[in-house]
Coordinates of C-alpha atoms in Angstrom, one line a residue:
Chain C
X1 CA 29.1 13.1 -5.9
X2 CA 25.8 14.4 -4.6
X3 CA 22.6 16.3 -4.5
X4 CA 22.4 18.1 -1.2
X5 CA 18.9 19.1 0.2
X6 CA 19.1 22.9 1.2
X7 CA 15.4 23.4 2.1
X8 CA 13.4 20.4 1.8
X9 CA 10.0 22.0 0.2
X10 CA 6.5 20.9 1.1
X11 CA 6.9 17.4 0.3
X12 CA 9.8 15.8 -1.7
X13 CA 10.7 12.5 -2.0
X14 CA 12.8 9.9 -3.9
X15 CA 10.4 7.2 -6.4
X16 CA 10.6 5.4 -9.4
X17 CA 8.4 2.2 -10.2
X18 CA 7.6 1.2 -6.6
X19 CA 6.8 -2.0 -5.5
X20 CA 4.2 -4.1 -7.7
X21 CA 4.5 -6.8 -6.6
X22 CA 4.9 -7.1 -2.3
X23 CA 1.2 -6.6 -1.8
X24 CA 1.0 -10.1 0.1
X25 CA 3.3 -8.7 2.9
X26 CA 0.8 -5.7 3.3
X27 CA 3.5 -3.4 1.3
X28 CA 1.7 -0.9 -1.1
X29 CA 2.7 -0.3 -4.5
X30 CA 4.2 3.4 -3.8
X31 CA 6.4 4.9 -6.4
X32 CA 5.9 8.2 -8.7
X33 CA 2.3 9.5 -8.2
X34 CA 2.5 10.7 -11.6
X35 CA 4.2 7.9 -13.9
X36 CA 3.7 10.0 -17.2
X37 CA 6.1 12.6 -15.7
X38 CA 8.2 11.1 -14.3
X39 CA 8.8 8.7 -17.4
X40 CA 9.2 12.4 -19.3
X41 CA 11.7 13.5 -16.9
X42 CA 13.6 10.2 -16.9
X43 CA 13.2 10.4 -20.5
X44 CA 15.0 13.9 -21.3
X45 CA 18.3 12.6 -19.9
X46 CA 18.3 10.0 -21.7
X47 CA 17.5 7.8 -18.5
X48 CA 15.8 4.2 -18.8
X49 CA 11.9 5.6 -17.8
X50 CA 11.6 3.9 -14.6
X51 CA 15.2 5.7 -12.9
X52 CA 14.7 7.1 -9.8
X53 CA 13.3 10.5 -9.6
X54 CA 12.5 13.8 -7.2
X55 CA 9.2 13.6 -6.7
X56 CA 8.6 17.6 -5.9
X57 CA 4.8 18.6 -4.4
X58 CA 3.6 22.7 -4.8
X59 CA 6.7 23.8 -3.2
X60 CA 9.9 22.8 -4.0
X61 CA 13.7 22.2 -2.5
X62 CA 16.5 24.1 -2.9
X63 CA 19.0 22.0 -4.0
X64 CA 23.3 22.0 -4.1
X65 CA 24.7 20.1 -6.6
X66 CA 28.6 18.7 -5.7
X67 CA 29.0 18.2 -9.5
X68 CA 28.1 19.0 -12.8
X69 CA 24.8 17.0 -14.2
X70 CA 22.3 16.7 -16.6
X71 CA 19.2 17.1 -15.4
X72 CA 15.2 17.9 -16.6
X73 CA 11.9 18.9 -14.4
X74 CA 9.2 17.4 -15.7
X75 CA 5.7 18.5 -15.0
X76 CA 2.5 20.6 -16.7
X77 CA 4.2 24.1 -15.0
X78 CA 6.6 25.6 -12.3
X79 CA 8.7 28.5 -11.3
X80 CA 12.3 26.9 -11.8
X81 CA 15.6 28.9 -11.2
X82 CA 19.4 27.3 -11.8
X83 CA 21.7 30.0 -10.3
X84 CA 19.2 32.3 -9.9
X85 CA 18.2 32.0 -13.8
X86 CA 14.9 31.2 -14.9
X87 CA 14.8 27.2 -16.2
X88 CA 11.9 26.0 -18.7
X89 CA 9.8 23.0 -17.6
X90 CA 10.2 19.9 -20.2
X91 CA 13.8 20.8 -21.5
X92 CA 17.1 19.2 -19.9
X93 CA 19.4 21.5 -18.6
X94 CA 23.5 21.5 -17.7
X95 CA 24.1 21.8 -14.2
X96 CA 27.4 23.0 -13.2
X97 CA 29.6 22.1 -10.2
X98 CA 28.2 24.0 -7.0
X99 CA 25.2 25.2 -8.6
X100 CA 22.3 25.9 -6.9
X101 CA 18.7 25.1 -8.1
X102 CA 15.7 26.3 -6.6
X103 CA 12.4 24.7 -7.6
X104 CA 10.0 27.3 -6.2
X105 CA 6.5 26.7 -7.1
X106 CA 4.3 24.2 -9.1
X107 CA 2.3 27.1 -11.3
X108 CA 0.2 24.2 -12.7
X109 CA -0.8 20.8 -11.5
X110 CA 0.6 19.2 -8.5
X111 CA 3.8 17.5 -9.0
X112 CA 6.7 17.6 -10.6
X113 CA 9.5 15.1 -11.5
X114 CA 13.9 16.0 -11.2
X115 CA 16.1 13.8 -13.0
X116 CA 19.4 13.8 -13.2
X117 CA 21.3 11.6 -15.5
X118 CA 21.3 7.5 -14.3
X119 CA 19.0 8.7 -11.6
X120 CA 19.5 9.4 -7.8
X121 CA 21.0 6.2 -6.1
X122 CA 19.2 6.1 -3.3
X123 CA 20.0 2.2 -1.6
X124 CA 17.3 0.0 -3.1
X125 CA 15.1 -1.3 0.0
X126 CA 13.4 -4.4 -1.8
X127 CA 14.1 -3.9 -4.9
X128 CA 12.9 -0.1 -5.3
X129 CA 14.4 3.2 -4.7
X130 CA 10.5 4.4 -3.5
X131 CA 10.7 6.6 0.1
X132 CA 8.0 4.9 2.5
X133 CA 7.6 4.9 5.8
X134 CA 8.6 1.3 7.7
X135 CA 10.5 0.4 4.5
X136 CA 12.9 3.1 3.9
X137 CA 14.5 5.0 6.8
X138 CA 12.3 8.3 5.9
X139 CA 9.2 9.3 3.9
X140 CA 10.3 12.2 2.7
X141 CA 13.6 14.0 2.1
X142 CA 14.9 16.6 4.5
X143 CA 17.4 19.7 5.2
X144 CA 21.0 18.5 4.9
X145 CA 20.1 15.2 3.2
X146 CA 22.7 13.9 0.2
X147 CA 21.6 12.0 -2.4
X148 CA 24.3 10.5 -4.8
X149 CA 24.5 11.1 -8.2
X150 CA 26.6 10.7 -11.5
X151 CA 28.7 13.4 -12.8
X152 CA 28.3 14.1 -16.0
X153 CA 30.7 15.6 -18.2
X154 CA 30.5 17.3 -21.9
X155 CA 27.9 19.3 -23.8
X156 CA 24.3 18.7 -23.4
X157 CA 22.9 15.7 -25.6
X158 CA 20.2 17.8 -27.8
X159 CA 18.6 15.0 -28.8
X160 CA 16.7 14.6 -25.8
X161 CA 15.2 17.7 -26.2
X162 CA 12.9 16.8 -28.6
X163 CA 10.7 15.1 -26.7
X164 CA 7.4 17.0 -26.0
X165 CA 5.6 16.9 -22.6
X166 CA 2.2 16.6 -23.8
X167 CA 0.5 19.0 -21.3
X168 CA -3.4 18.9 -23.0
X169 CA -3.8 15.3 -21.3
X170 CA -3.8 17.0 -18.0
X171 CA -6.6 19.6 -19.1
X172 CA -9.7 17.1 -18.6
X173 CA -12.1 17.1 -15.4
X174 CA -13.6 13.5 -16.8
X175 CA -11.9 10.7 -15.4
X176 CA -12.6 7.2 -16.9
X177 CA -13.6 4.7 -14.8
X178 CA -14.6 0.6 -15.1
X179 CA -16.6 -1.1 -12.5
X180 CA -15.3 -1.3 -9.2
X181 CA -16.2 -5.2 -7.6
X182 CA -19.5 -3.8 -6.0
X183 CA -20.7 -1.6 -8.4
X184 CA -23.5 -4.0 -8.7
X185 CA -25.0 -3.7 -5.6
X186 CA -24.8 0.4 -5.4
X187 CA -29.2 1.4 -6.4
X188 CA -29.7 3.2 -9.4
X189 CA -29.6 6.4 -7.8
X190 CA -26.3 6.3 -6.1
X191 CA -24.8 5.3 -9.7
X192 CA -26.1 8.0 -11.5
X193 CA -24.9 10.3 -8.7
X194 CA -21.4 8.5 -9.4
X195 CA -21.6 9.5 -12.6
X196 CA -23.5 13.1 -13.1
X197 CA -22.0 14.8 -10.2
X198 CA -18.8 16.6 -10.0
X199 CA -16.2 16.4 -7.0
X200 CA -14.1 19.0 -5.2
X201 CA -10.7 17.7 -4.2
X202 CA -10.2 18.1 -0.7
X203 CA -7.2 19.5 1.3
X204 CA -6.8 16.2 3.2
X205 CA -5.1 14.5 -0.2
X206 CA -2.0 12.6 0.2
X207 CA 0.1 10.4 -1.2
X208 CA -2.1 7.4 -0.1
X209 CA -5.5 8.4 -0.9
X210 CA -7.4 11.6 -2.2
X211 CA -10.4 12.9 -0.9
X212 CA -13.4 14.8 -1.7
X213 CA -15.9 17.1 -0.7
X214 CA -18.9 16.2 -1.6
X215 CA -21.0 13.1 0.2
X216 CA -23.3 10.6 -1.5
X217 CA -25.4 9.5 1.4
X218 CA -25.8 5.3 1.0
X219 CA -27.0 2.6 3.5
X220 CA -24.4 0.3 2.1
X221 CA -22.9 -2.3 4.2
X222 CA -19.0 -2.8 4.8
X223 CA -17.7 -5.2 2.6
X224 CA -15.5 -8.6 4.8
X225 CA -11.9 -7.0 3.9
X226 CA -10.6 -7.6 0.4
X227 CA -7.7 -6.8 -1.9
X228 CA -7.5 -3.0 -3.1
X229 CA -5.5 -1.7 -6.0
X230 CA -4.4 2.2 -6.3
X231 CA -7.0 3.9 -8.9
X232 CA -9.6 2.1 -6.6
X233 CA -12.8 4.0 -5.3
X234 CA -14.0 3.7 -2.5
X235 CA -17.5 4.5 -1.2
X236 CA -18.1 4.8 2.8
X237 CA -20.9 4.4 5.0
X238 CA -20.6 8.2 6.2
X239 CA -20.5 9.0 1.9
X240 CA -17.1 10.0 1.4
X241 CA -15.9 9.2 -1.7
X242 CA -12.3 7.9 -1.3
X243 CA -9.4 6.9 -4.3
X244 CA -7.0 5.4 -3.3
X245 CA -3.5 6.4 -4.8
X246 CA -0.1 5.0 -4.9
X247 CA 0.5 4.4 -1.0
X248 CA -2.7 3.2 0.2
X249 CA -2.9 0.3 2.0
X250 CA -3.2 -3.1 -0.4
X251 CA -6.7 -4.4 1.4
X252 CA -10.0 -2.5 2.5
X253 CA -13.3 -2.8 4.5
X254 CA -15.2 -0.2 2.2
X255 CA -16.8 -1.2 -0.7
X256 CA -15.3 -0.5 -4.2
X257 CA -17.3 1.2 -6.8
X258 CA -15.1 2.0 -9.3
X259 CA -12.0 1.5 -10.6
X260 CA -9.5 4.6 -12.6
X261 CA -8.5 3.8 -15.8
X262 CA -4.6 3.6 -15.6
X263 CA -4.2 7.3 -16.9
X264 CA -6.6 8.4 -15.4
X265 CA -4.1 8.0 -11.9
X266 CA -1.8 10.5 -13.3
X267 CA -4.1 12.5 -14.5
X268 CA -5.9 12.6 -10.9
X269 CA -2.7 13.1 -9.2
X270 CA -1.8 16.2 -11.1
X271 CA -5.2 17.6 -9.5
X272 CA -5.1 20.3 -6.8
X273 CA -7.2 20.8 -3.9
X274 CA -10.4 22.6 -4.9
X275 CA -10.6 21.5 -8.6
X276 CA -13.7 19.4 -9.6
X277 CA -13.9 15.8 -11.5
X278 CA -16.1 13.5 -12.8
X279 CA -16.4 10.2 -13.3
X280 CA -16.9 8.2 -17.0
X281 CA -18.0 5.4 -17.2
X282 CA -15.5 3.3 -20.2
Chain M
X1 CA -19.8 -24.5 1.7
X2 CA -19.7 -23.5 -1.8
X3 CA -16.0 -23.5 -3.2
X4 CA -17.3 -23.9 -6.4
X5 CA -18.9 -21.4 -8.6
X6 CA -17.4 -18.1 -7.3
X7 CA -17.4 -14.8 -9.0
X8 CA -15.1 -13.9 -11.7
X9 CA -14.4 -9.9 -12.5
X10 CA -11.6 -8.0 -14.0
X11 CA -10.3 -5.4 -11.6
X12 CA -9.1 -2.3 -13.6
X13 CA -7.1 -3.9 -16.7
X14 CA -4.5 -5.7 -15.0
X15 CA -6.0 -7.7 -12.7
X16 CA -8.6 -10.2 -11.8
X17 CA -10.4 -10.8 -8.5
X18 CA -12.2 -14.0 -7.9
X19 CA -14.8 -14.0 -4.9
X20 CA -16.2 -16.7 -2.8
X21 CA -19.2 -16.5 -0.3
X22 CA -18.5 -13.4 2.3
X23 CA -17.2 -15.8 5.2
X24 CA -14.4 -15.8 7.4
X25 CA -13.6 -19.9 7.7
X26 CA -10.9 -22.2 7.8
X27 CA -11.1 -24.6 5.2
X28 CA -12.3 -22.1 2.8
X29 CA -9.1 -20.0 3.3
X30 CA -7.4 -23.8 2.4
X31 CA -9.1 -23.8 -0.4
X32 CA -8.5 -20.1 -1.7
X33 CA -4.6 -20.7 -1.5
X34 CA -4.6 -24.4 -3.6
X35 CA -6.0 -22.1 -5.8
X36 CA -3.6 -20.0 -5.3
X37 CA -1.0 -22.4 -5.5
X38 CA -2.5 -23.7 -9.0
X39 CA -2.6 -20.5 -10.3
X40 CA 1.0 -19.3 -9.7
X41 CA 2.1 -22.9 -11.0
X42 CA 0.2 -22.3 -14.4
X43 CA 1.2 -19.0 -15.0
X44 CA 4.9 -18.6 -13.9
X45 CA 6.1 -15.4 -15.0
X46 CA 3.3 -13.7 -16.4
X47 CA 2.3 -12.9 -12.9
X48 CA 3.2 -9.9 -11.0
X49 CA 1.6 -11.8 -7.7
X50 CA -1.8 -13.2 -6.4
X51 CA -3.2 -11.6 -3.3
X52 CA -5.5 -13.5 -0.8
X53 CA -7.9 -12.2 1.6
X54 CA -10.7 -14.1 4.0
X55 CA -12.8 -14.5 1.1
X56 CA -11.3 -13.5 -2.5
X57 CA -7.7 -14.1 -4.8
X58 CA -6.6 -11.2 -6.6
X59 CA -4.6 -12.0 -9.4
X60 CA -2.2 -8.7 -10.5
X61 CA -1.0 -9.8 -14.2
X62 CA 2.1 -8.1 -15.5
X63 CA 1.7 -5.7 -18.4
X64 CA 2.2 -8.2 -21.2
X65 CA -1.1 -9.7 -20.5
X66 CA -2.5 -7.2 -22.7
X67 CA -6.3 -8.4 -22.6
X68 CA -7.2 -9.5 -18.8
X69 CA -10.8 -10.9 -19.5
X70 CA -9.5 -13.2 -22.0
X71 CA -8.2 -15.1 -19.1
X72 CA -10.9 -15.5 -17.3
X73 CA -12.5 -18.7 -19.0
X74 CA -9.0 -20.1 -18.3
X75 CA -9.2 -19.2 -14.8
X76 CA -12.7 -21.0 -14.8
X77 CA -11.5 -24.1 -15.6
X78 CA -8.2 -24.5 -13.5
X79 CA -10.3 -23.7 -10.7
X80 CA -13.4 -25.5 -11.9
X81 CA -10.8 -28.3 -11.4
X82 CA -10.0 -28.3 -8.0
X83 CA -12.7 -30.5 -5.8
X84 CA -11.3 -30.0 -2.6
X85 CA -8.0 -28.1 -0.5
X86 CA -5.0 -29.4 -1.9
X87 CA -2.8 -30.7 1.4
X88 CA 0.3 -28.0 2.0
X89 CA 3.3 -27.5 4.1
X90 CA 2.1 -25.4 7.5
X91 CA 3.9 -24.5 10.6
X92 CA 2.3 -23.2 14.1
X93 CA 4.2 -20.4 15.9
X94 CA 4.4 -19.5 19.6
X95 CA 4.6 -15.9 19.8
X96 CA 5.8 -14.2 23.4
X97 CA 3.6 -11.5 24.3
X98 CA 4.1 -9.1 28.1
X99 CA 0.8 -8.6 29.2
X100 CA 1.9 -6.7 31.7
X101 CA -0.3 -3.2 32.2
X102 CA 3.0 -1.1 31.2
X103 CA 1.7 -2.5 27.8
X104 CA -1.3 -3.5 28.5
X105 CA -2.8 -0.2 28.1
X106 CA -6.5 -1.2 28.2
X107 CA -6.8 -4.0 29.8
X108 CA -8.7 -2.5 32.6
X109 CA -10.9 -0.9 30.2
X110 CA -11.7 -4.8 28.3
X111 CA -12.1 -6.1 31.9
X112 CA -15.1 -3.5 32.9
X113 CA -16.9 -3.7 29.1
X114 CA -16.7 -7.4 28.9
X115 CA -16.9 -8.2 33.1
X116 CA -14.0 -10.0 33.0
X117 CA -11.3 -10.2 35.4
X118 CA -7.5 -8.9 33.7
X119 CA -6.1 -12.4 34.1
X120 CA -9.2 -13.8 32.4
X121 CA -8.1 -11.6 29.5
X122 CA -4.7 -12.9 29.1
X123 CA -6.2 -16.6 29.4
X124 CA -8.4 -16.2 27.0
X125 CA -6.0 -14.8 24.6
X126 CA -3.5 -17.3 25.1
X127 CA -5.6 -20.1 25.1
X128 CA -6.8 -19.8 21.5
X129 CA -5.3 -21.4 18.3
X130 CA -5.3 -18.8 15.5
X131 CA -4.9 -18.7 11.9
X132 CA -3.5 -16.1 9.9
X133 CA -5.8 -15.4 7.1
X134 CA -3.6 -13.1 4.9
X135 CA -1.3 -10.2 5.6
X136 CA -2.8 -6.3 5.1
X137 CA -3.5 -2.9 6.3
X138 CA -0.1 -2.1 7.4
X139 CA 3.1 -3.9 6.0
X140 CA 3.7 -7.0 8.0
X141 CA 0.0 -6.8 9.6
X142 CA -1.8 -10.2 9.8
X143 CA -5.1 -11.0 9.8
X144 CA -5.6 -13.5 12.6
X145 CA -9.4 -15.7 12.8
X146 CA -9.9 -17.1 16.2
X147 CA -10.4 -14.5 18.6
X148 CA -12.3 -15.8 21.3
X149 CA -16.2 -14.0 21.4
X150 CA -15.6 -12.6 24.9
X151 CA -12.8 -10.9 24.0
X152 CA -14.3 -9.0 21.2
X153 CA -14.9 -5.3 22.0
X154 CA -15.0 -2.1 19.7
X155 CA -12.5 0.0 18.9
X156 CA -11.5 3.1 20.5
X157 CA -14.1 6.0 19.9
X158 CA -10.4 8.3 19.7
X159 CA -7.5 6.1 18.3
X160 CA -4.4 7.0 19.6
X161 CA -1.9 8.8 17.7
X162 CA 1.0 6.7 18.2
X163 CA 0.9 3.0 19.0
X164 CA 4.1 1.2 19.9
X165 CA 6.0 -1.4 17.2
X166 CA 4.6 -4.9 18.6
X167 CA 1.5 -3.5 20.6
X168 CA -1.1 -6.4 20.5
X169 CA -4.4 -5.3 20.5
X170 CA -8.3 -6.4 19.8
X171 CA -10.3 -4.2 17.4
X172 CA -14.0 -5.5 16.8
X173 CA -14.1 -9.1 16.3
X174 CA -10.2 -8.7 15.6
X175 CA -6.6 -9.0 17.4
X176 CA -3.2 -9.1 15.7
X177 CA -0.1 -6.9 16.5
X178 CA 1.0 -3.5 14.6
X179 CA 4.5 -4.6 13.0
X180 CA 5.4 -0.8 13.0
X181 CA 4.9 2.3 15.5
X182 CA 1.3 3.5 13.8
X183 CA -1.7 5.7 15.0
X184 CA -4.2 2.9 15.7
X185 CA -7.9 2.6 17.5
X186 CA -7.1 -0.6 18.8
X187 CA -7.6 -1.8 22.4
X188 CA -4.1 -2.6 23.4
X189 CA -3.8 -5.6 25.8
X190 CA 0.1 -6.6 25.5
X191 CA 3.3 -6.6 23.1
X192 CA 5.2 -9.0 21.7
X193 CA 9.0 -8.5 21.5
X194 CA 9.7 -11.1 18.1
X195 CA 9.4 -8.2 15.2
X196 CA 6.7 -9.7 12.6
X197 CA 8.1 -7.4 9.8
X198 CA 12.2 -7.3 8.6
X199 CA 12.6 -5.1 5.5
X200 CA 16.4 -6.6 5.5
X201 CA 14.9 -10.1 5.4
X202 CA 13.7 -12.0 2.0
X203 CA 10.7 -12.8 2.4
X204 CA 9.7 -9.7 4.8
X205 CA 7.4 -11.5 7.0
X206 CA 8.1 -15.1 7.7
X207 CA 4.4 -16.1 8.5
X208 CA 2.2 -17.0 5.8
X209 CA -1.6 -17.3 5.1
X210 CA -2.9 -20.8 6.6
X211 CA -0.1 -20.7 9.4
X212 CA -1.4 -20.6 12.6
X213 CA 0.2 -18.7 16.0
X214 CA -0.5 -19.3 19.8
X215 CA 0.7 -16.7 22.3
X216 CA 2.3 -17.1 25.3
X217 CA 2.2 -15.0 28.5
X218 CA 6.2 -13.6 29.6
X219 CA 7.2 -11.3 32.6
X220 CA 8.9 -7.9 31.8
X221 CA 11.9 -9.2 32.4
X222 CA 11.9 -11.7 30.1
X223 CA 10.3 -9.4 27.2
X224 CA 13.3 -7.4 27.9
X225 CA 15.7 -10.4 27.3
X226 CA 13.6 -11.4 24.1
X227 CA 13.6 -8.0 22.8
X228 CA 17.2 -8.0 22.8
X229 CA 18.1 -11.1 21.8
X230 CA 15.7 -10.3 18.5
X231 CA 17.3 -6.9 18.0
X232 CA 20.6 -8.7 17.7
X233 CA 18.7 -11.8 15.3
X234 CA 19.4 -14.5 17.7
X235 CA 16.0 -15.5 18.9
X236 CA 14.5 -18.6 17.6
X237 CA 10.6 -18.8 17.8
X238 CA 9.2 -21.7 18.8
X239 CA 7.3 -23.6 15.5
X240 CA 6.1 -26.8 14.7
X241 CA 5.5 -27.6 11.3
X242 CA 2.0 -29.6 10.0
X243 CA 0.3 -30.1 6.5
X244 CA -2.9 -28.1 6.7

């Protein structure tokens, strides 16, 4: 039973928790970029939160489902059809045997989470279900690919549909932040720049780190290499602001002057390119 | 060398780091993992894992720590403890490596930049004893200290888009090998055959920080053999083991 990729969209992957706890072998965290939604999605079917997912970015798959499922997209909006007919966001759905559904766009935010009862099983590579390069075979999911997946027969469980996607967490611009390990040696200037300006997501975004437009110009000096964490921001010599997100690499030579609060990651990641943020101080 | 007294920070709220002065050095990288060590021992599973680098421990604590700078005084004290490197279990590895020009891709370029001769390269290279510092950038990617100072050269002004799994290379003051095919601005001077990264294997990576590696100079013909005889898991690498 199985979940066959008809067009792979923009970029869609499998992820659930990721790997915490491998950053001594130089293997990032990785996992859903968006953890809120993705617990949501796992949540509506009645899935234990951290199940594997669809990770689905602006543009979706087409996907052909072998057998029936119960399944939920989870996200802030998108343009969802089962068969053709129009699916709302947040609610599980019955998918029947041979259906076809077409995730077309992402109307708001950036990504959106498919789950399908007791998740995809995708093989576990140590000890997560998480596409990434040089650990599983691909990054990303492709034409003709088959995922396998539970049948599920009987009526739609209603009580999962009660849960509420709480979309007004997504609204804010103000990302809190603590102190990064050499916040301390950035001048008074540079922090209040941190702090008053806003920031235009750039285009060059990704999975492992998101990138901005604007420059604050610094003559600080690379830091020996040290440990990173994802939510970390970094500041470089040529004054791009960098965060790193769920697949950057564990260590870094730039120095780290501030540090997203834990929401704050999936609020970020729901960001598109062009929107603006700022920075808080907790 | 100051081991005591370093700096104590929460990073985000799950995690501390602990700093030491900004210097690359042997027995402060001993001392960095008994700390380690005594941390892991104290803590058991309340850990998610502690992360060295040349100069710093980053301890990741799992999500039922709910109040990371309540540990710190803790923290203080084990390591306030320690006087001195605590002896552990180390082993030295002989890693092949075909510095032959098909893979030697800027050899010539090293040679005119440093006035050396390409034979002086590979010399120089082999003849060191180097440690591995802690693994990063790139799953499986270690972080060797020992490069000799006439090797050293800057990294490519263009880096390449693709660099071959096992290319061994010297960026800056810098040389390790990329454990995966990976754009990389690294001058390439050989590769080594023995794959320094098995996602099938538990752990991934058999080297570990305060290990040390030598490399050793084969023909083509034997990186071929090597190459397959590692493909099929039936190379043994040469090791010695030593309390560091």
């Amino acid at each position: 039973m199985y979940v066959e990729v008809l067009k792979a969209g923009l970029a869609t992957s499998i992820q659930d928790k990721g790997r915490p706890g491998l950053g001594r072998f130089g293997i990032p965290e990785s996992g859903a970029m968006d953890r809120y939604a993705a617990k949501l999605a796992n949540l509506l079917v009645g899935n234990r939160e951290d199940s594997a997912v669809m990770e689905i970015t602006l543009m979706g798959p087409n996907l052909y489902f072998d057998c029936t499922a119960l399944a939920a997209v989870a996200g802030i909006d998108a343009e969802v059809l089962l068969n053709r007919m129009a699916i709302p966001v947040n609610k599980p759905f019955l998918v029947p045997k041979s259906s076809v559904l077409e995730i077309k766009k992402i109307t708001e935010g950036k990504y959106l989470y498919l789950a399908v009862k007791d998740g995809f099983q995708l093989p576990r590579v140590m000890n997560s279900r998480s596409m990434y390069a040089g650990i599983t075979s691909k990054s990303m999911l492709e034409k003709k690919d088959r995922i396998h997946v539970t049948s599920v027969s009987g009526n739609l469980q209603n009580s999962f549909s009660s849960i509420r996607f709480n979309k007004e967490r997504y609204s804010t611009s103000c990302l809190s932040v603590f102190p990064g390990p050499e916040f301390s040696r950035l001048p008074e200037n540079i922090k209040q720049q941190l702090f008053h300006q806003t920031f235009t997501l750039s285009n060059d975004s990704n999975r492992m780190a998101y990138l901005f437009e604007e420059c604050i110009q610094n003559n600080l000096q690379p830091i020996l290499t040290g440990p990173v964490l994802p939510g970390t921001v970094q500041l470089t010599p040529s004054g791009k602001i960098v965060v790193l997100m769920r697949d950057g690499q564990v260590t870094g030579g730039y120095p780290r002057v501030l540090q997203l609060h834990a929401d704050c990651l999936d609020i970020l990641a729901q960001k598109r390119p062009g929107e603006k943020i700022g920075f808080y101080p907790r | 060398m100051n081991y005591q007294n370093p700096h104590f920070q929460a990073y985000g709220e799950q995690a501390v780091l602990i700093v030491w002065e900004e210097k690359i050095n042997g027995d402060l990288l001993n001392f960095i993992l008994s700390a380690r060590d005594q941390i892991e021992m104290a803590y058991r599973e309340t850990l998610v894992e502690v992360i060295n680098t040349y100069h710093s421990l980053l301890i990741k604590y799992s999500p039922s720590i709910k109040n990371i700078t309540k540990e710190i005084p803790f923290l203080q004290n084990l390591i306030g403890g320690l006087e001195a490197p605590q002896k552990a279990q180390a082993a030295r590895y002989h890693l092949p490596v075909c510095y032959d020009e098909k893979f030697g891709l800027d050899l010539t370029h090293i040679s005119v930049t440093n006035n050396l001769k390409i034979s002086e390269i590979q010399q120089l290279h082999t003849a060191a004893d180097y440690i591995i510092y802690f693994i990063g950038f790139l799953p499986g990617f270690l972080y060797l200290g020992g490069l000799n100072k006439k090797l050293f050269c800057n990294r490519k002004e263009m880096p390449r888009k693709k660099v071959k799994k096992g290319a061994v290379g010297i960026g800056g003051k810098q040389t390790g090998i990329y454990p995966v095919d990976a754009p990389g601005g690294w001058q390439l001077i050989g590769n080594c055959p023995v794959p320094v990264f098995n996602v099938q294997n538990d752990p991934p990576v058999i080297f570990k920080p305060g290990d040390h590696i030598r490399f050793y100079p084969v023909s083509l013909e034997e990186y071929r053999h090597i190459l397959a005889e590692a493909e099929k898991g039936v190379f043994s690498l040469q090791k010695e083991d030593y309390v560091r």
